[in-house]
Short mmCIF file of C-alpha atoms in Angstrom, two decimals:
data_model
loop_
_atom_site.label_atom_id
_atom_site.label_comp_id
_atom_site.label_asym_id
_atom_site.label_seq_id
_atom_site.Cartn_x
_atom_site.Cartn_y
_atom_site.Cartn_z
CA MET A 1 208.29 157.14 200.41
CA ASN A 2 207.79 160.95 201.76
CA LYS A 3 211.48 160.83 202.87
CA TYR A 4 212.22 160.15 199.76
CA LEU A 5 209.82 162.61 198.32
CA GLU A 6 210.56 165.64 200.50
CA TYR A 7 214.48 164.54 199.17
CA ILE A 8 213.49 164.58 195.32
CA ARG A 9 211.54 168.09 196.08
CA THR A 10 214.89 169.90 197.79
CA SER A 11 217.89 168.33 196.52
CA ILE A 12 218.97 169.27 192.86
CA ILE A 13 221.39 166.46 192.53
CA GLY A 14 218.52 163.54 193.25
CA LYS A 15 216.76 165.73 190.36
CA ILE A 16 219.36 165.48 188.02
CA THR A 17 220.07 161.75 188.81
CA LEU A 18 216.75 160.86 188.40
CA VAL A 19 216.04 161.88 185.34
CA LEU A 20 219.33 159.54 184.83
CA TRP A 21 218.05 156.82 185.89
CA ILE A 22 214.76 157.17 183.68
CA LEU A 23 216.82 158.13 180.87
CA ILE A 24 219.37 155.07 181.49
CA LEU A 25 216.38 152.64 181.50
CA MET A 26 213.81 154.33 178.58
CA LEU A 27 217.60 154.24 176.42
CA GLY A 28 218.03 150.34 177.90
CA ILE A 29 214.68 149.46 176.95
CA TYR A 30 214.57 150.82 173.31
CA CYS A 31 218.17 148.54 173.09
CA PHE A 32 216.88 145.44 174.25
CA SER A 33 213.98 146.34 172.14
CA GLN A 34 215.98 146.24 168.98
CA ILE A 35 219.07 143.64 169.54
CA PHE A 36 217.10 141.22 170.75
CA ILE A 37 215.77 138.96 167.25
CA TYR A 38 220.04 139.08 166.93
CA LEU A 39 220.83 137.65 170.18
CA PRO A 40 220.21 133.91 171.33
CA THR A 41 218.23 133.60 174.14
CA MET A 42 220.46 132.91 177.23
CA ILE A 43 222.61 135.36 176.24
CA PHE A 44 219.47 138.49 175.66
CA ILE A 45 218.77 136.80 179.15
CA ILE A 46 221.99 137.33 180.50
CA ALA A 47 222.05 140.69 179.19
CA ILE A 48 218.67 141.65 180.94
CA ILE A 49 219.48 140.55 184.67
CA ILE A 50 222.82 142.61 184.00
CA PHE A 51 221.15 145.20 183.22
CA THR A 52 217.96 145.04 185.19
CA ILE A 53 220.84 144.19 188.49
CA VAL A 54 222.32 147.22 187.17
CA VAL A 55 220.02 149.88 187.28
CA ALA A 56 218.84 148.66 190.56
CA LEU A 57 221.93 149.54 192.70
CA LEU A 58 221.99 153.25 190.53
CA GLY A 59 218.29 153.88 191.99
CA PHE A 60 219.79 152.83 195.18
CA ALA A 61 222.44 155.04 194.60
CA HIS A 62 220.66 157.73 193.39
CA TYR A 63 218.85 158.00 196.49
CA LYS A 64 222.44 156.62 199.23
CA ILE A 65 225.45 158.17 197.43
CA PRO A 66 224.00 160.84 194.76
CA LYS A 67 227.86 162.14 194.17
CA VAL A 68 228.69 158.42 193.05
CA SER A 69 225.50 157.87 191.53
CA LEU A 70 225.51 160.85 189.28
CA PHE A 71 229.17 159.87 188.12
CA LEU A 72 227.61 156.43 187.27
CA GLU A 73 224.88 157.39 185.21
CA ILE A 74 226.46 159.95 183.30
CA VAL A 75 229.14 156.89 182.52
CA VAL A 76 226.36 154.57 181.95
CA CYS A 77 224.60 157.34 179.99
CA ILE A 78 226.69 157.94 177.55
CA CYS A 79 227.62 153.99 177.02
CA LEU A 80 224.02 153.65 175.86
CA ILE A 81 223.60 156.48 173.66
CA VAL A 82 227.27 154.94 171.88
CA GLY A 83 225.00 151.90 171.81
CA VAL A 84 221.94 153.63 170.51
CA PHE A 85 224.45 154.47 167.59
CA ALA A 86 225.82 151.28 167.32
CA VAL A 87 221.85 149.70 167.34
CA ASN A 88 220.59 152.18 164.88
CA LYS A 89 223.83 151.66 162.82
CA VAL A 90 222.72 148.34 162.36
CA THR A 91 219.67 147.66 162.41
CA THR A 92 219.19 150.11 159.23
CA PHE A 93 222.36 148.39 157.97
CA THR A 94 220.10 144.75 158.24
CA ASP A 95 216.87 146.32 156.69
CA LYS A 96 218.63 146.88 154.01
CA ILE A 97 220.69 144.44 152.99
CA THR A 98 217.99 141.74 153.49
CA GLU A 99 215.34 143.73 151.28
CA THR A 100 216.32 141.28 148.65
CA ASN A 101 213.22 143.11 145.49
CA GLU A 102 215.61 142.44 142.54
CA VAL A 103 214.94 144.10 139.41
CA GLU A 104 215.33 143.97 136.05
CA THR A 105 217.13 148.42 135.32
CA VAL A 106 215.99 149.29 131.39
CA SER A 107 218.01 152.59 130.39
CA ILE A 108 217.45 154.70 127.12
CA VAL A 109 220.77 155.60 126.65
CA ALA A 110 222.91 158.04 124.12
CA LEU A 111 226.49 158.27 123.40
CA LYS A 112 228.55 159.92 126.55
CA ASP A 113 229.73 162.94 124.53
CA SER A 114 226.54 163.43 123.63
CA ASP A 115 224.58 166.39 124.81
CA ILE A 116 220.89 164.93 124.94
CA THR A 117 219.68 164.95 128.42
CA LYS A 118 216.51 163.91 130.28
CA GLU A 119 214.61 167.31 130.22
CA GLN A 120 214.79 168.09 126.72
CA SER A 121 212.21 167.57 123.32
CA PHE A 122 212.77 163.98 121.85
CA ASP A 123 210.56 164.69 118.95
CA ASP A 124 213.29 165.14 116.76
CA LEU A 125 215.77 162.16 118.29
CA THR A 126 215.60 158.57 116.54
CA LEU A 127 215.23 155.43 118.91
CA ALA A 128 216.88 152.46 118.24
CA TYR A 129 215.78 148.37 119.58
CA SER A 130 217.32 144.95 118.95
CA GLN A 131 214.50 142.86 117.16
CA ASP A 132 215.71 139.69 118.97
CA ASP A 133 215.21 140.95 122.28
CA ASP A 134 211.64 141.30 122.78
CA SER A 135 210.68 143.06 125.82
CA SER A 136 212.85 145.90 124.13
CA TYR A 137 210.63 147.85 122.50
CA LYS A 138 207.48 147.02 124.80
CA HIS A 139 209.65 148.72 127.96
CA SER A 140 211.22 151.42 125.73
CA THR A 141 207.66 152.25 124.74
CA GLU A 142 206.43 152.30 128.50
CA ILE A 143 209.60 154.38 129.82
CA LEU A 144 208.96 157.00 127.01
CA LYS A 145 205.38 157.36 127.97
CA GLU A 146 205.92 157.73 131.50
CA ASN A 147 207.74 160.72 130.61
CA ASN A 148 206.13 162.20 128.71
CA LYS A 149 207.72 161.78 125.46
CA LYS A 150 208.35 161.12 121.73
CA VAL A 151 210.44 159.71 119.47
CA LYS A 152 210.43 160.75 116.00
CA THR A 153 211.07 157.67 114.88
CA GLU A 154 211.62 153.61 116.50
CA LYS A 155 213.37 151.89 114.65
CA PRO A 156 214.08 148.32 114.59
CA TYR A 157 217.31 146.22 114.01
CA GLN A 158 218.30 142.68 113.82
CA ASN A 159 220.02 142.25 116.68
CA MET A 160 221.73 144.74 119.28
CA GLU A 161 225.04 144.47 116.97
CA LEU A 162 223.74 146.93 114.35
CA ALA A 163 221.47 148.86 116.44
CA TYR A 164 224.71 149.34 118.49
CA LYS A 165 227.03 149.95 115.32
CA ALA A 166 224.46 152.56 114.40
CA LEU A 167 224.49 154.37 117.53
CA LYS A 168 228.12 154.84 117.19
CA ASN A 169 228.03 156.25 113.93
CA HIS A 170 225.72 158.55 114.64
CA LYS A 171 222.87 156.94 112.70
CA VAL A 172 220.64 156.68 115.81
CA GLU A 173 220.60 158.98 118.52
CA LEU A 174 219.07 157.15 121.31
CA LEU A 175 219.64 153.24 122.03
CA VAL A 176 217.30 150.95 124.94
CA LEU A 177 219.21 148.60 126.86
CA THR A 178 217.50 145.49 128.36
CA ASN A 179 219.92 142.82 130.45
CA ILE A 180 219.26 141.07 127.46
CA GLY A 181 220.85 143.55 125.18
CA LYS A 182 223.39 144.72 127.93
CA SER A 183 224.72 140.83 127.59
CA ASP A 184 224.73 140.84 123.99
CA LEU A 185 226.85 144.38 124.19
CA SER A 186 229.68 142.73 126.70
CA VAL A 187 230.16 140.72 123.70
CA ILE A 188 230.69 143.01 121.05
CA ASP A 189 232.74 145.63 123.14
CA GLU A 190 233.09 144.81 127.34
CA ASN A 191 234.28 148.42 127.05
CA TYR A 192 231.13 149.03 125.77
CA GLU A 193 229.80 151.11 129.19
CA ASP A 194 232.50 153.99 128.55
CA TYR A 195 230.90 155.02 125.75
CA ILE A 196 227.07 155.80 126.64
CA GLN A 197 224.88 157.46 129.59
CA VAL A 198 221.79 156.73 131.25
CA ILE A 199 219.49 159.14 129.34
CA LEU A 200 216.36 157.27 131.44
CA SER A 201 215.54 154.33 133.35
CA LYS A 202 213.06 152.65 135.13
CA ASP A 203 212.83 149.55 136.87
CA TYR A 204 211.03 145.92 136.51
CA PRO A 205 210.51 143.73 139.61
CA LEU A 206 211.68 139.96 139.00
CA GLU A 207 211.01 136.75 140.70
CA LYS A 208 211.47 136.96 144.77
CA VAL A 209 213.82 134.49 146.13
CA THR A 210 212.42 131.38 148.14
CA SER A 211 214.72 131.04 150.88
CA GLN A 212 215.28 126.70 152.47
CA ASP A 213 215.21 127.89 155.60
CA VAL A 214 216.89 125.56 158.37
CA ASP A 215 218.87 126.51 161.71
CA ILE A 216 222.50 127.24 160.95
CA SER A 217 223.83 126.66 164.47
CA LYS A 218 222.75 122.89 164.54
CA GLU A 219 221.34 122.16 160.63
CA PRO A 220 223.95 121.49 157.79
CA PHE A 221 223.08 124.36 154.38
CA THR A 222 224.51 125.29 151.62
CA ILE A 223 224.82 129.08 150.72
CA TYR A 224 225.32 130.55 147.59
CA LEU A 225 228.15 133.29 147.11
CA GLN A 226 227.54 135.83 144.19
CA GLY A 227 229.55 138.19 142.63
CA ALA A 228 227.75 140.59 140.18
CA ASP A 229 230.28 142.21 138.27
CA LEU A 230 229.57 146.10 137.51
CA SER A 231 226.57 145.83 134.78
CA SER A 232 224.51 145.95 137.98
CA GLY A 233 225.37 149.60 138.20
CA ASP A 234 224.97 151.35 141.37
CA ASN A 235 221.89 149.30 142.66
CA ILE A 236 223.20 145.90 144.45
CA ASN A 237 219.51 144.54 143.73
CA SER A 238 219.65 145.55 139.97
CA THR A 239 220.57 142.02 137.98
CA GLY A 240 224.29 141.95 136.67
CA ARG A 241 226.08 138.76 135.13
CA GLY A 242 227.38 136.40 137.77
CA ASP A 243 230.91 137.16 137.59
CA VAL A 244 231.70 134.52 140.87
CA ASN A 245 229.64 131.56 141.68
CA ILE A 246 230.75 129.64 144.87
CA LEU A 247 228.52 127.41 147.26
CA LEU A 248 229.89 127.41 150.77
CA THR A 249 228.31 124.35 152.58
CA VAL A 250 228.08 123.95 156.39
CA ASN A 251 227.66 121.05 158.62
CA PRO A 252 227.65 123.37 161.93
CA HIS A 253 227.41 119.64 164.02
CA THR A 254 230.55 117.79 162.45
CA LYS A 255 231.47 121.47 161.67
CA LYS A 256 232.61 120.28 158.14
CA VAL A 257 233.01 122.35 155.01
CA ASN A 258 233.40 123.02 150.91
CA MET A 259 233.23 125.61 148.75
CA GLN A 260 233.58 125.14 145.26
CA VAL A 261 233.43 127.13 142.67
CA ILE A 262 230.97 127.15 139.44
CA PRO A 263 232.47 128.46 136.28
CA ARG A 264 230.72 130.97 135.10
CA ASP A 265 230.59 129.76 131.58
CA LEU A 266 229.46 126.62 132.81
CA PHE A 267 225.88 125.74 129.72
CA VAL A 268 222.93 125.82 131.76
CA TYR A 269 219.53 124.95 131.43
CA ILE A 270 217.77 128.85 132.16
CA PRO A 271 214.06 128.70 133.73
CA CYS A 272 213.17 132.68 133.10
CA LYS A 273 213.98 131.69 129.32
CA ASP A 274 213.63 128.23 129.02
CA ALA A 275 216.81 127.43 127.16
CA SER A 276 220.39 126.97 128.13
CA SER A 277 223.35 129.60 128.08
CA LYS A 278 225.69 130.99 130.80
CA LEU A 279 225.48 130.22 133.79
CA SER A 280 227.10 134.21 134.23
CA TYR A 281 223.47 135.28 132.29
CA SER A 282 220.91 133.50 134.13
CA GLY A 283 221.76 135.52 137.20
CA TRP A 284 221.57 138.93 134.21
CA TRP A 285 218.40 137.97 133.07
CA GLY A 286 216.16 136.36 135.42
CA GLY A 287 218.31 137.40 139.12
CA ILE A 288 219.54 135.49 141.63
CA GLN A 289 216.04 132.91 141.92
CA SER A 290 217.30 132.01 137.81
CA SER A 291 221.11 131.70 139.32
CA ILE A 292 220.40 129.30 141.90
CA ALA A 293 217.98 127.10 139.66
CA SER A 294 220.59 127.14 136.97
CA ILE A 295 223.21 125.47 139.56
CA GLU A 296 220.11 123.21 141.35
CA ASP A 297 218.88 121.77 138.35
CA LYS A 298 222.48 121.77 137.20
CA LEU A 299 223.87 120.09 139.99
CA ASP A 300 221.04 118.23 141.81
CA ILE A 301 221.47 119.98 144.85
CA GLN A 302 219.66 122.75 147.39
CA ILE A 303 220.85 126.30 147.57
CA ASN A 304 219.22 126.81 151.35
CA TYR A 305 220.41 131.28 151.26
CA TYR A 306 222.56 133.90 149.29
CA ALA A 307 224.69 136.36 149.44
CA LYS A 308 225.59 139.20 146.65
CA ILE A 309 228.22 141.29 146.63
CA ASN A 310 229.28 143.66 143.90
CA PHE A 311 232.65 145.14 142.67
CA ASN A 312 232.16 148.24 144.52
CA GLY A 313 231.42 146.44 148.18
CA LEU A 314 234.39 143.89 147.54
CA MET A 315 236.50 147.18 147.30
CA ASP A 316 235.47 148.74 150.27
CA LEU A 317 235.10 145.66 152.19
CA VAL A 318 238.45 144.41 152.01
CA ASP A 319 239.73 148.36 152.89
CA ALA A 320 237.57 148.35 155.38
CA LEU A 321 238.87 145.26 157.21
CA GLY A 322 242.49 147.01 156.94
CA GLY A 323 243.46 144.81 153.91
CA VAL A 324 244.24 140.99 154.05
CA GLU A 325 246.05 138.51 153.41
CA VAL A 326 245.26 136.34 151.01
CA TYR A 327 247.13 133.44 149.16
CA SER A 328 248.08 133.70 146.06
CA HIS A 329 248.68 129.87 144.06
CA TYR A 330 250.67 131.42 141.15
CA THR A 331 253.46 134.15 140.75
CA TYR A 332 252.15 136.45 138.17
CA ASN A 333 251.06 140.28 137.16
CA ALA A 334 248.08 141.67 136.63
CA GLY A 335 247.51 144.78 135.68
CA GLU A 336 249.95 147.51 137.70
CA TYR A 337 249.83 144.78 140.45
CA HIS A 338 252.26 141.82 141.55
CA PHE A 339 251.79 139.05 143.24
CA GLU A 340 253.69 136.46 144.62
CA LYS A 341 253.21 132.37 144.99
CA GLY A 342 252.12 132.50 149.15
CA TYR A 343 250.44 135.16 150.76
CA ASN A 344 250.68 138.72 149.90
CA HIS A 345 248.75 141.85 151.45
CA VAL A 346 245.83 142.97 149.39
CA ASP A 347 244.08 145.95 149.98
CA GLY A 348 240.76 146.37 147.88
CA GLN A 349 241.98 147.40 144.28
CA LYS A 350 243.96 145.16 144.75
CA ALA A 351 241.49 142.61 145.83
CA LEU A 352 239.70 143.33 143.43
CA MET A 353 242.50 142.55 140.78
CA PHE A 354 242.81 139.93 142.41
CA ALA A 355 239.38 138.04 141.93
CA ARG A 356 239.08 139.06 138.20
CA ALA A 357 242.55 137.79 136.37
CA ARG A 358 242.44 134.60 134.76
CA LYS A 359 243.71 135.24 131.33
CA MET A 360 247.32 134.98 132.43
CA LEU A 361 247.07 132.17 134.99
CA PRO A 362 247.71 128.76 133.65
CA LEU A 363 244.43 127.45 133.77
CA ASN A 364 241.95 130.39 133.28
CA GLU A 365 238.91 130.12 134.57
CA ARG A 366 239.42 127.72 136.80
CA SER A 367 243.16 129.11 138.28
CA ARG A 368 240.67 132.61 139.00
CA GLY A 369 238.13 130.27 140.69
CA TYR A 370 241.09 129.10 143.21
CA GLN A 371 242.09 132.50 143.64
CA GLN A 372 238.78 133.77 144.68
CA MET A 373 237.87 130.85 146.87
CA GLU A 374 241.09 132.02 148.65
CA LEU A 375 240.00 135.40 148.63
CA ILE A 376 237.23 134.82 150.64
CA LYS A 377 238.93 132.78 153.13
CA ALA A 378 241.20 135.38 154.09
CA ILE A 379 238.26 138.04 154.79
CA PHE A 380 236.78 135.47 156.89
CA THR A 381 239.85 135.24 158.62
CA LYS A 382 240.87 138.94 159.02
CA PHE A 383 237.30 139.73 160.41
CA ALA A 384 236.82 136.73 163.05
CA GLN A 385 240.19 137.47 163.69
CA GLU A 386 239.82 141.02 165.16
CA PRO A 387 235.51 141.06 165.69
CA THR A 388 235.75 144.92 166.45
CA TYR A 389 233.75 147.44 166.85
CA ASN A 390 235.89 149.77 165.03
CA HIS A 391 236.03 146.67 162.28
CA ALA A 392 232.26 145.81 162.36
CA MET A 393 231.27 149.59 162.03
CA SER A 394 233.50 149.97 158.95
CA VAL A 395 232.18 146.89 157.79
CA ILE A 396 228.45 148.04 158.19
CA ASP A 397 229.68 150.70 156.06
CA SER A 398 231.37 149.07 153.03
CA LEU A 399 228.39 146.46 152.79
CA GLU A 400 225.46 148.82 153.56
CA SER A 401 224.71 149.94 149.53
CA ASN A 402 226.57 147.16 147.68
CA PHE A 403 225.68 143.28 149.61
CA THR A 404 222.56 141.58 149.91
CA THR A 405 221.68 138.33 151.47
CA ASN A 406 218.20 136.44 152.13
CA LEU A 407 219.74 134.89 155.12
CA PRO A 408 217.24 136.17 158.00
CA LYS A 409 218.85 139.02 160.26
CA GLU A 410 217.51 136.48 163.06
CA ASP A 411 220.34 134.07 161.80
CA PHE A 412 223.19 137.20 161.40
CA PHE A 413 224.88 136.82 165.11
CA LYS A 414 224.50 132.50 164.19
CA ALA A 415 225.70 133.32 161.14
CA PHE A 416 229.22 135.09 163.24
CA GLN A 417 229.72 132.34 165.77
CA LEU A 418 229.76 130.05 163.05
CA VAL A 419 232.77 132.03 160.92
CA VAL A 420 234.66 132.04 164.56
CA ASP A 421 234.01 128.76 165.19
CA LEU A 422 235.11 127.12 161.99
CA LEU A 423 237.69 129.87 161.06
CA PRO A 424 240.19 126.86 161.46
CA GLU A 425 237.99 124.69 158.74
CA LEU A 426 237.72 127.59 156.93
CA GLN A 427 241.30 128.90 157.05
CA THR A 428 242.39 125.21 155.46
CA MET A 429 239.71 124.09 153.14
CA GLU A 430 240.32 122.66 149.99
CA ASN A 431 238.97 124.37 146.79
CA HIS A 432 236.79 122.76 144.58
CA SER A 433 237.29 123.84 140.75
CA ILE A 434 235.67 121.87 137.62
CA GLU A 435 237.70 120.12 135.07
CA GLY A 436 236.56 120.62 131.60
CA GLU A 437 236.47 122.42 128.10
CA TYR A 438 235.74 125.12 126.16
CA ARG A 439 233.00 124.44 123.30
CA TRP A 440 231.98 127.05 120.73
CA HIS A 441 228.33 127.28 119.04
CA TYR A 442 225.20 129.63 118.54
CA ASP A 443 222.93 130.56 122.20
CA GLU A 444 220.11 128.95 122.40
CA VAL A 445 218.43 131.92 124.03
CA ARG A 446 220.51 134.59 121.20
CA THR A 447 219.91 132.54 118.77
CA ASN A 448 222.08 134.37 116.42
CA TYR A 449 225.47 134.47 118.74
CA TYR A 450 227.71 132.36 118.30
CA GLN A 451 229.88 131.87 121.85
CA TYR A 452 231.75 129.26 123.77
CA TYR A 453 230.49 127.52 126.62
CA PHE A 454 232.13 125.59 129.93
CA TYR A 455 231.65 121.93 129.41
CA PRO A 456 232.62 119.47 132.48
CA ALA A 457 234.10 116.28 131.76
CA ASP A 458 232.36 112.97 133.28
CA GLY A 459 231.86 112.57 136.35
CA GLU A 460 232.85 116.30 137.29
CA LEU A 461 229.61 117.35 138.09
CA GLN A 462 228.72 113.95 140.38
CA ALA A 463 231.53 114.63 141.92
CA VAL A 464 230.42 118.18 142.86
CA LYS A 465 228.08 116.66 144.42
CA GLU A 466 229.15 114.17 146.27
CA ARG A 467 231.38 116.53 147.84
CA ILE A 468 228.66 118.73 149.13
CA ASP A 469 226.38 115.66 150.16
CA TYR A 470 229.53 114.46 152.16
CA VAL A 471 229.67 117.28 154.03
CA ILE A 472 225.25 118.44 154.12
CA ASN A 473 224.61 114.08 155.63
CA GLY A 474 227.53 114.40 158.29
CA LYS A 475 230.23 111.87 157.18
#
């Protein structure tokens, strides 16, 4: 010991290698403390053993062969610093996407060409609201009060259509928009967002989703995949219309999988409104928990987890993967893009058009469902085939603000392993839609609105349940 202490006291290279060795030890402990929840126990133990051996050998080399040790320690330090960066990025990412506190964003808006700002006085302005939206007046009053604003007049209109016309005709300067109001406007004018600007807004918390936890590496489960349209805005946790609704059921033991698209216009019971309307509105009005409850009620199934992505996230994800090869069931033109029957290479913008286009397809909404499921397969395939560090970091960047899930963080690695293990099944599984017809009638929630709703043909819902049960029960 005395000889070693004398070596440290008199050797500059000894001091440097000792400091580097201590730094390696600290960096390694930090990395392992951050990633242990993501790794299977056996892999984590093996990694700890390997790291311990490396540290011990470097400690021995630091004294016996200091020049070699210096080189090796610098290399290991650089690797660990890169590892710390990656670990921090992954931790920040997983913390953010598992923050699942959904909100309804209520806004007070003006026309886009208006010069109204949130800093000015509202004393000479008139605010319109819809009387058939119970929360509209209450929320607008709260928002104004919290921002120390008063308006000249709060003017009620029978419905959102009349209130919106008043705004566009300059009879009022401001309009309050809740999620009910946004859904009404999407029927009146699907491009309404091009004509308005948000002046003030407030987020109102919604019911948190309750997961039905299982060990996804061993037990079957169903995950609900929702694609929210741009009505959710920039905040992924702000409710938006459920434009894409897909159930993915996986049995890791039998390696059976099933993917089922649920039509967004399906007429379902919406618990938060105690009435029935379109499935897409269930998520808009009550968040993911409401969508899950509506689907479970309609199909008599259990959904374990959900994953939600918005349109920006889809585009960024596909671009982060360098584009994907997606199979199209049809040859058609959509917007500025052309798709051939067979495989097509798509970037983010083209992938979004592929997922959204329906009017030019032979079966309209059903055809779009087939295309959406093919896009999911293509994304699974690309990432599983090329699970590189750069791809992983690019995917993290693309999804951080545009994706959320209630799958526990400790199951993320299991989920990745499942995608890799089940890739052949994911690539070849059948796409299932629901046959039926559209019927026009008045809405049960917004009683003044006459719209079309999807009604499944006889036996269709039972067939969906049987396909899911077939996978769950391992038949």
